[in-house]
C-alpha positions in Angstrom: -164.2 140.2 97.6 -165.5 137.1 95.7 -169.3 136.1 95.2 -170.0 132.9 97.5 -170.4 130.6 94.7 -173.0 128.2 97.4 -176.4 128.9 96.9 -177.9 126.5 98.1 -181.1 124.6 95.8 -183.1 121.9 97.5 -184.9 120.2 94.3 -180.9 120.9 92.4 -179.4 118.7 94.8 -182.2 115.9 95.9 -181.5 115.5 91.7 -178.2 115.5 91.8 -177.5 113.3 95.2 -180.8 112.5 96.4 -181.6 108.8 97.1 -183.7 108.5 93.2 -180.3 109.8 91.5 -178.9 107.0 93.3 -181.0 104.4 92.5 -180.5 105.6 89.0 -176.4 104.1 88.5 -174.9 100.9 89.6 -172.5 102.8 91.3 -174.9 104.9 93.0 -176.9 102.3 93.9 -173.7 100.2 95.7 -173.3 103.6 97.6 -177.2 102.8 99.3 -175.9 99.2 99.8 -172.5 100.5 101.5 -173.9 103.0 103.6 -177.1 100.2 104.9 -174.2 97.9 105.3 -172.3 100.5 107.4 -175.2 100.7 109.1 -175.6 104.6 108.8 -179.1 106.4 109.2 -179.2 108.7 107.0 -178.3 107.2 103.2 -178.3 109.8 100.8 -178.5 113.7 101.8 
């Protein structure tokens, strides 16, 4: 039986895919703007 590889950590996730992490790169900002235009309730996780 293989071990479960997903051991969720909130801080690690936020640093990697959170709002501030997205705002640091041009592509991330584009993602935020795209989701805003689409009318998403949640922009990031």
